XYZ file of C-alpha atoms in Angstrom:
450
model
C 36.273 24.059 -5.238
C 36.906 20.309 -5.124
C 38.460 20.684 -1.703
C 35.403 22.535 -0.421
C 33.084 19.901 -1.864
C 35.133 17.153 -0.242
C 35.124 18.962 3.083
C 31.353 19.369 2.991
C 30.693 15.754 2.002
C 32.903 14.428 4.804
C 30.991 16.300 7.493
C 27.350 15.585 8.307
C 24.787 18.325 7.676
C 23.545 20.446 10.546
C 20.878 18.795 12.729
C 17.398 19.081 11.282
C 14.704 20.748 13.364
C 11.283 19.174 13.734
C 9.808 22.119 11.835
C 12.114 21.586 8.857
C 11.319 17.874 8.900
C 7.598 18.664 9.069
C 7.839 20.783 5.910
C 9.655 18.010 4.052
C 7.224 15.263 5.070
C 4.281 17.474 4.111
C 5.812 18.076 0.679
C 6.473 14.346 0.277
C 2.823 13.602 0.995
C 1.814 15.630 -2.062
C 4.463 14.318 -4.487
C 4.658 10.639 -3.525
C 3.344 9.221 -6.787
C 4.512 6.031 -8.472
C 3.606 3.368 -5.935
C 5.997 2.037 -3.297
C 8.912 1.722 -5.733
C 8.607 5.339 -6.834
C 8.029 6.580 -3.282
C 11.085 4.756 -1.936
C 13.137 6.126 -4.829
C 12.021 9.674 -4.008
C 12.999 9.262 -0.351
C 16.358 7.758 -1.288
C 17.154 10.621 -3.634
C 16.066 13.264 -1.119
C 17.176 11.849 2.230
C 20.246 9.799 1.265
C 21.705 11.586 -1.759
C 20.687 15.229 -1.405
C 19.906 16.059 2.216
C 22.080 13.302 3.781
C 19.736 12.826 6.703
C 20.503 9.086 6.736
C 23.208 6.938 5.160
C 22.406 4.434 2.447
C 23.317 1.467 4.630
C 20.998 2.584 7.444
C 18.308 3.452 4.873
C 18.426 -0.050 3.370
C 18.559 -1.622 6.808
C 15.310 0.115 7.725
C 13.791 -0.755 4.346
C 14.583 -4.446 4.802
C 12.601 -4.414 8.040
C 9.674 -2.585 6.475
C 9.593 -5.049 3.581
C 9.019 -7.912 6.038
C 6.109 -6.188 7.781
C 2.484 -6.260 6.717
C 1.398 -2.853 5.521
C 2.649 -0.174 3.101
C 6.444 -0.360 3.215
C 7.060 3.167 1.885
C 4.864 4.771 4.547
C 6.484 2.615 7.222
C 9.944 3.602 5.988
C 9.016 7.286 6.282
C 7.706 6.604 9.795
C 10.935 4.794 10.703
C 13.202 7.617 9.511
C 11.055 10.265 11.188
C 11.117 8.255 14.426
C 14.899 7.846 14.290
C 15.397 11.573 13.807
C 12.779 13.063 16.132
C 11.517 10.346 18.442
C 7.878 9.265 18.581
C 6.382 12.548 17.386
C 8.777 12.540 14.450
C 7.479 9.121 13.407
C 3.852 10.129 13.870
C 4.376 13.268 11.780
C 6.322 11.607 8.958
C 3.981 8.631 8.716
C 0.848 10.725 9.115
C 1.772 13.310 6.494
C 2.597 10.490 4.092
C -1.114 9.590 4.216
C -3.174 12.696 5.039
C -2.827 14.594 1.717
C -3.952 11.477 -0.143
C -6.902 11.061 2.233
C -8.193 14.589 1.620
C -7.669 14.321 -2.145
C -9.466 10.963 -2.293
C -12.370 12.279 -0.213
C -12.852 15.126 -2.692
C -12.525 12.878 -5.757
C -14.833 10.215 -4.334
C -17.497 12.824 -3.604
C -17.263 14.030 -7.213
C -17.432 10.414 -8.371
C -20.599 9.643 -6.400
C -22.322 12.974 -6.968
C -21.515 13.334 -10.675
C -20.537 9.810 -11.752
C -23.367 9.608 -14.262
C -22.289 12.785 -16.044
C -21.066 11.772 -19.537
C -17.668 13.410 -19.014
C -16.921 11.448 -15.835
C -18.488 8.224 -17.149
C -16.424 8.422 -20.342
C -13.180 8.890 -18.433
C -13.822 5.874 -16.221
C -14.848 3.805 -19.251
C -11.283 4.124 -20.548
C -9.618 3.929 -17.135
C -11.076 0.541 -16.158
C -9.205 -1.547 -18.772
C -6.029 0.378 -17.882
C -6.432 -0.696 -14.251
C -6.830 -4.315 -15.389
C -3.558 -4.043 -17.313
C -1.811 -2.437 -14.326
C -2.826 -5.239 -11.960
C -1.672 -7.847 -14.490
C 1.602 -5.958 -14.817
C 1.962 -5.964 -11.023
C 1.523 -9.755 -10.951
C 4.233 -10.149 -13.583
C 6.574 -7.685 -11.893
C 6.323 -9.327 -8.472
C 6.325 -12.833 -9.911
C 9.460 -12.258 -11.960
C 11.324 -11.512 -8.738
C 9.619 -13.895 -6.328
C 9.043 -17.114 -8.314
C 12.601 -18.347 -8.702
C 11.965 -22.097 -8.864
C 9.280 -24.718 -9.547
C 8.303 -25.012 -5.884
C 7.417 -21.335 -5.607
C 5.592 -21.472 -8.944
C 3.517 -24.351 -7.570
C 2.598 -22.398 -4.446
C 1.556 -19.456 -6.603
C -0.586 -21.643 -8.866
C -2.205 -23.324 -5.860
C -3.079 -19.934 -4.371
C -4.638 -18.821 -7.668
C -6.767 -21.972 -7.902
C -7.778 -21.725 -4.236
C -9.132 -18.187 -4.486
C -10.414 -18.374 -8.084
C -12.065 -21.793 -8.141
C -12.898 -22.357 -4.468
C -13.213 -18.776 -3.178
C -10.904 -19.527 -0.242
C -10.583 -16.398 1.969
C -7.296 -14.567 1.608
C -6.250 -14.998 5.302
C -6.404 -18.791 4.938
C -4.266 -18.630 1.815
C -1.687 -16.541 3.685
C -1.711 -18.976 6.607
C -1.400 -22.026 4.351
C 1.428 -20.519 2.316
C 3.260 -19.567 5.508
C 2.995 -23.125 6.838
C 4.217 -24.570 3.533
C 7.100 -22.105 3.565
C 8.023 -22.998 7.131
C 8.052 -26.742 6.400
C 9.747 -26.234 3.047
C 12.445 -24.108 4.624
C 13.406 -27.078 6.782
C 13.116 -29.749 4.101
C 14.528 -27.825 1.126
C 16.068 -24.585 2.420
C 17.663 -23.792 -0.952
C 14.192 -23.537 -2.527
C 13.089 -20.970 0.032
C 16.335 -19.029 0.352
C 15.681 -15.347 0.082
C 17.618 -12.204 -0.510
C 16.832 -8.779 0.742
C 18.207 -5.576 -0.629
C 21.869 -5.769 -1.323
C 24.568 -3.895 0.508
C 24.917 -0.218 0.003
C 26.688 0.658 -3.199
C 26.880 4.415 -3.085
C 28.396 6.860 -0.642
C 27.112 10.398 -0.735
C 29.068 11.853 2.150
C 28.622 11.805 5.899
C 24.998 11.727 7.005
C 23.257 12.847 10.170
C 22.407 9.195 10.845
C 25.551 7.630 9.404
C 26.772 4.041 9.279
C 28.680 4.378 12.545
C 26.294 6.771 14.277
C 25.339 5.307 17.669
C 21.711 4.378 18.109
C 19.871 7.344 19.674
C 18.827 6.870 23.280
C 15.125 6.782 22.421
C 15.739 3.959 19.892
C 17.430 1.606 22.360
C 15.443 -1.500 23.192
C 13.805 -1.597 26.627
C 11.200 -4.107 27.772
C 9.339 -1.443 29.725
C 9.102 0.771 26.655
C 7.901 -2.141 24.530
C 5.019 -2.956 26.883
C 4.159 0.731 27.272
C 3.914 1.266 23.500
C 1.839 -1.886 23.085
C -0.507 -0.817 25.882
C -0.933 2.686 24.437
C -1.772 1.394 20.960
C -4.200 -1.186 22.291
C -5.869 1.548 24.328
C -6.144 3.799 21.251
C -7.586 0.963 19.152
C -10.074 -0.129 21.820
C -11.154 3.465 22.475
C -11.660 4.225 18.771
C -13.553 1.020 17.999
C -15.472 1.257 21.279
C -16.574 4.789 20.434
C -17.942 3.638 17.068
C -19.799 0.761 18.715
C -21.191 3.030 21.462
C -22.368 5.657 18.991
C -23.667 3.497 16.147
C -23.815 -0.119 17.355
C -21.648 -3.132 16.528
C -23.594 -3.962 13.367
C -23.296 -0.441 11.959
C -21.284 0.200 8.821
C -18.703 2.375 10.602
C -18.059 -0.102 13.442
C -17.761 -2.999 11.013
C -15.340 -0.941 8.928
C -13.155 -0.409 11.980
C -13.027 -4.136 12.688
C -12.635 -5.191 9.049
C -9.823 -2.775 8.177
C -7.947 -3.702 11.343
C -7.851 -7.281 10.069
C -6.909 -6.078 6.581
C -3.995 -4.090 8.008
C -2.522 -7.248 9.520
C -2.726 -9.206 6.257
C -1.112 -6.882 3.722
C 1.999 -9.017 3.128
C 3.142 -8.288 -0.395
C 1.824 -4.756 -0.617
C -1.479 -3.197 -1.579
C -2.134 -5.429 -4.573
C -2.022 -8.463 -2.299
C -4.623 -7.147 0.127
C -7.021 -5.899 -2.545
C -8.613 -9.345 -3.048
C -9.267 -9.526 0.699
C -10.761 -6.030 0.674
C -12.869 -7.026 -2.336
C -14.142 -10.187 -0.636
C -15.186 -8.239 2.436
C -16.323 -4.925 0.992
C -18.100 -6.243 -2.106
C -19.250 -9.770 -1.299
C -19.659 -9.803 2.487
C -20.693 -6.281 3.514
C -21.936 -4.964 0.132
C -20.412 -1.561 0.772
C -19.789 -1.074 -2.950
C -20.089 -2.910 -6.254
C -17.371 -4.626 -8.275
C -17.248 -1.870 -10.941
C -16.979 0.724 -8.166
C -14.028 -1.213 -6.712
C -12.245 -0.935 -10.065
C -12.986 2.788 -10.209
C -11.610 3.190 -6.689
C -8.367 1.498 -7.653
C -8.081 3.864 -10.611
C -8.432 6.861 -8.291
C -5.874 5.335 -5.924
C -3.399 4.932 -8.785
C -3.688 8.594 -9.808
C -3.323 10.214 -6.378
C -0.229 10.555 -4.182
C 0.311 8.279 -1.223
C 0.224 4.500 -0.782
C -2.008 2.547 -3.153
C -3.667 0.955 -0.126
C -5.330 4.353 0.298
C -8.015 2.844 -1.920
C -9.509 1.845 1.454
C -10.513 5.509 1.881
C -12.568 5.219 -1.306
C -14.122 1.978 -0.046
C -14.963 3.571 3.297
C -16.449 6.676 1.696
C -18.614 4.731 -0.759
C -19.677 2.208 1.886
C -20.761 4.833 4.407
C -22.509 6.841 1.667
C -24.295 3.763 0.273
C -25.478 2.624 3.708
C -26.350 6.176 4.795
C -24.301 5.647 7.957
C -25.294 9.053 9.376
C -28.763 9.218 7.904
C -30.162 9.958 4.428
C -29.610 13.702 4.792
C -25.888 13.438 5.621
C -24.454 11.263 2.864
C -21.370 13.397 2.219
C -20.588 13.663 5.924
C -21.056 9.904 6.285
C -18.681 9.365 3.386
C -16.027 11.513 5.027
C -16.461 9.583 8.272
C -16.198 6.254 6.450
C -13.023 7.313 4.653
C -11.483 8.516 7.919
C -12.423 5.304 9.769
C -11.050 3.052 7.031
C -7.795 5.013 6.859
C -7.316 5.218 10.640
C -7.765 1.504 11.294
C -5.694 0.528 8.244
C -2.652 2.577 9.212
C -2.720 2.410 13.013
C -0.915 -0.980 13.046
C 1.820 0.423 10.777
C 2.811 2.950 13.440
C 2.723 0.200 16.061
C 5.057 -2.046 14.040
C 7.644 0.726 13.682
C 7.554 2.103 17.213
C 7.440 -1.384 18.705
C 9.909 -3.162 16.429
C 12.239 -0.290 15.592
C 14.360 -0.651 18.765
C 14.757 -4.364 18.043
C 15.932 -3.563 14.515
C 18.335 -0.912 15.757
C 19.897 -3.385 18.166
C 21.859 -4.762 15.206
C 22.888 -3.196 11.941
C 23.224 -6.497 10.119
C 20.995 -7.160 7.138
C 17.626 -8.673 7.984
C 16.754 -11.970 6.277
C 13.364 -12.899 4.917
C 12.115 -16.066 6.514
C 11.004 -19.158 4.608
C 7.325 -18.640 5.622
C 7.393 -15.148 4.143
C 8.903 -16.545 0.951
C 5.950 -18.912 0.684
C 3.512 -16.082 1.368
C 5.115 -13.903 -1.304
C 4.747 -16.717 -3.858
C 1.071 -17.128 -2.944
C 0.560 -13.376 -3.259
C 1.489 -13.564 -6.958
C -1.329 -16.048 -7.576
C -3.764 -13.893 -5.607
C -2.873 -10.801 -7.625
C -3.322 -12.740 -10.870
C -6.795 -13.695 -9.666
C -7.501 -10.004 -9.086
C -6.517 -9.245 -12.703
C -8.861 -12.002 -13.945
C -11.641 -10.622 -11.763
C -11.176 -7.115 -13.143
C -10.984 -8.369 -16.747
C -14.246 -10.269 -16.331
C -16.137 -7.214 -15.091
C -14.558 -4.841 -17.629
C -14.808 -6.939 -20.789
C -18.143 -8.638 -19.911
C -19.950 -5.980 -17.812
C -23.277 -7.837 -18.203
C -21.825 -11.312 -17.629
C -20.593 -13.855 -20.167
C -24.044 -14.002 -21.735
C -23.976 -10.268 -22.431
C -22.032 -8.090 -24.836
C -18.248 -8.138 -25.082
C -16.462 -4.777 -24.815
C -14.084 -4.884 -27.792
C -12.987 -1.285 -27.311
C -12.095 -1.990 -23.671
C -9.986 -4.934 -24.826
C -8.098 -2.705 -27.277
C -7.518 -0.086 -24.580
C -6.311 -2.762 -22.162
C -3.884 -4.186 -24.745
C -2.581 -0.681 -25.474
C -2.025 -0.147 -21.742
C -0.117 -3.437 -21.482
C 2.117 -2.460 -24.405
C 2.746 0.951 -22.848
C 3.679 -0.580 -19.490
C 5.742 -3.534 -20.733
C 7.255 -2.383 -24.000
C 7.655 1.359 -23.528
C 8.039 1.406 -19.705
C 5.506 4.205 -19.273
C 4.416 5.255 -15.799
C 1.039 4.275 -14.404
C -0.355 7.800 -14.234
C 0.318 8.662 -17.940
C -1.155 5.298 -18.936
C -4.299 5.855 -16.857
C -4.755 9.415 -18.117
C -4.188 8.379 -21.739
C -6.673 5.509 -21.478
C -9.184 7.773 -19.752
C -8.911 10.292 -22.588
C -9.407 7.489 -25.141
C -12.506 6.285 -23.322
C -13.943 9.791 -23.171
C -13.400 10.383 -26.903
C -14.920 6.998 -27.772
C -17.992 7.594 -25.619
C -18.519 11.053 -27.122
C -18.253 9.668 -30.642
C -20.517 6.681 -29.975
C -23.042 8.825 -28.131
């Protein structure tokens, strides 16, 4: 028996057909809960340990690249592995199915939210969920900060970013640019303060994989200048055609066209994950375009936390609510407008992610050495912690003082938020159980008070 097991583990599995890969990526799209950490863990367990589609070293090599990119790293990692195994269509399928189930689920939930949000049952659930979301964002700031802020210089950058966005309302792109410049200069003056570490070397070996450590780079993954320019031209053509169609149909100032332009910019600024880009989305969607209100933004984040897929899928909620609120397709087609808004927001948010993988993947595959984070990205990561902390303060303000500081204080919301923090920090509970438990508490409280 041991001999057979050894023989199997020392030989790679049979090649995987595109159909078999399609079924796996579709399944992953429905079970990818837990944020990027949980999603990456699921893929590691399935693709490295169980199925042996890719070795741990190659898996981590791809992950290091995805961590440097703007955008959702888990979705980009799925795209990368699918592309390595089955060329361009493999990447499109794996990355697309990572997102599509979440899009359809969020469309359905957002419609229920807008159509029945004033029903006591739904209102009570969201009353308890909102303080849980505040606790989750605060927990995210602590979790990222505990890893990223390793010295006084990085702490200072983080504090400066918090003050810039909280006190002076500096737009998020300028904070990213400033932190990158500071990191670049600091990396030259004090490189030890901006030294970074990616994921460590592979520790485990689970047997020979289809894409193993020594497996030659597939022909389609070899770097070619002609291929690079072709991919760039195709993606630019797709982006121009999609945005041009929205402008031609509805006009540049329409909600849908502005969503296409806005979420393209958001997709290029998501260094640090979804929590980092949420303040930028808030500034644009709530303050600039008035697509939704601040409380609705909190509710959207709650829905994003409880559905599979990347957390940045909250943009589908924003798009749906914005198109519904502005009656983008007329007052008699609110639901259809919402679906269109969700689709537009999702398309323009994730299109650059596919470009980054298909364009940069051959460059990454040209060497199997570990990628290094640059000093500018270290500075940006430090600033992201301050920005996320500002987001937690913003949520707390609207949850605990829903009528402003001169209005009533929500003591019950504070208790629920503290309970959520204890559950996350002390008892290491997952986000979904915490959100569901807080939602149930809010519902019971509202029913009793009512």
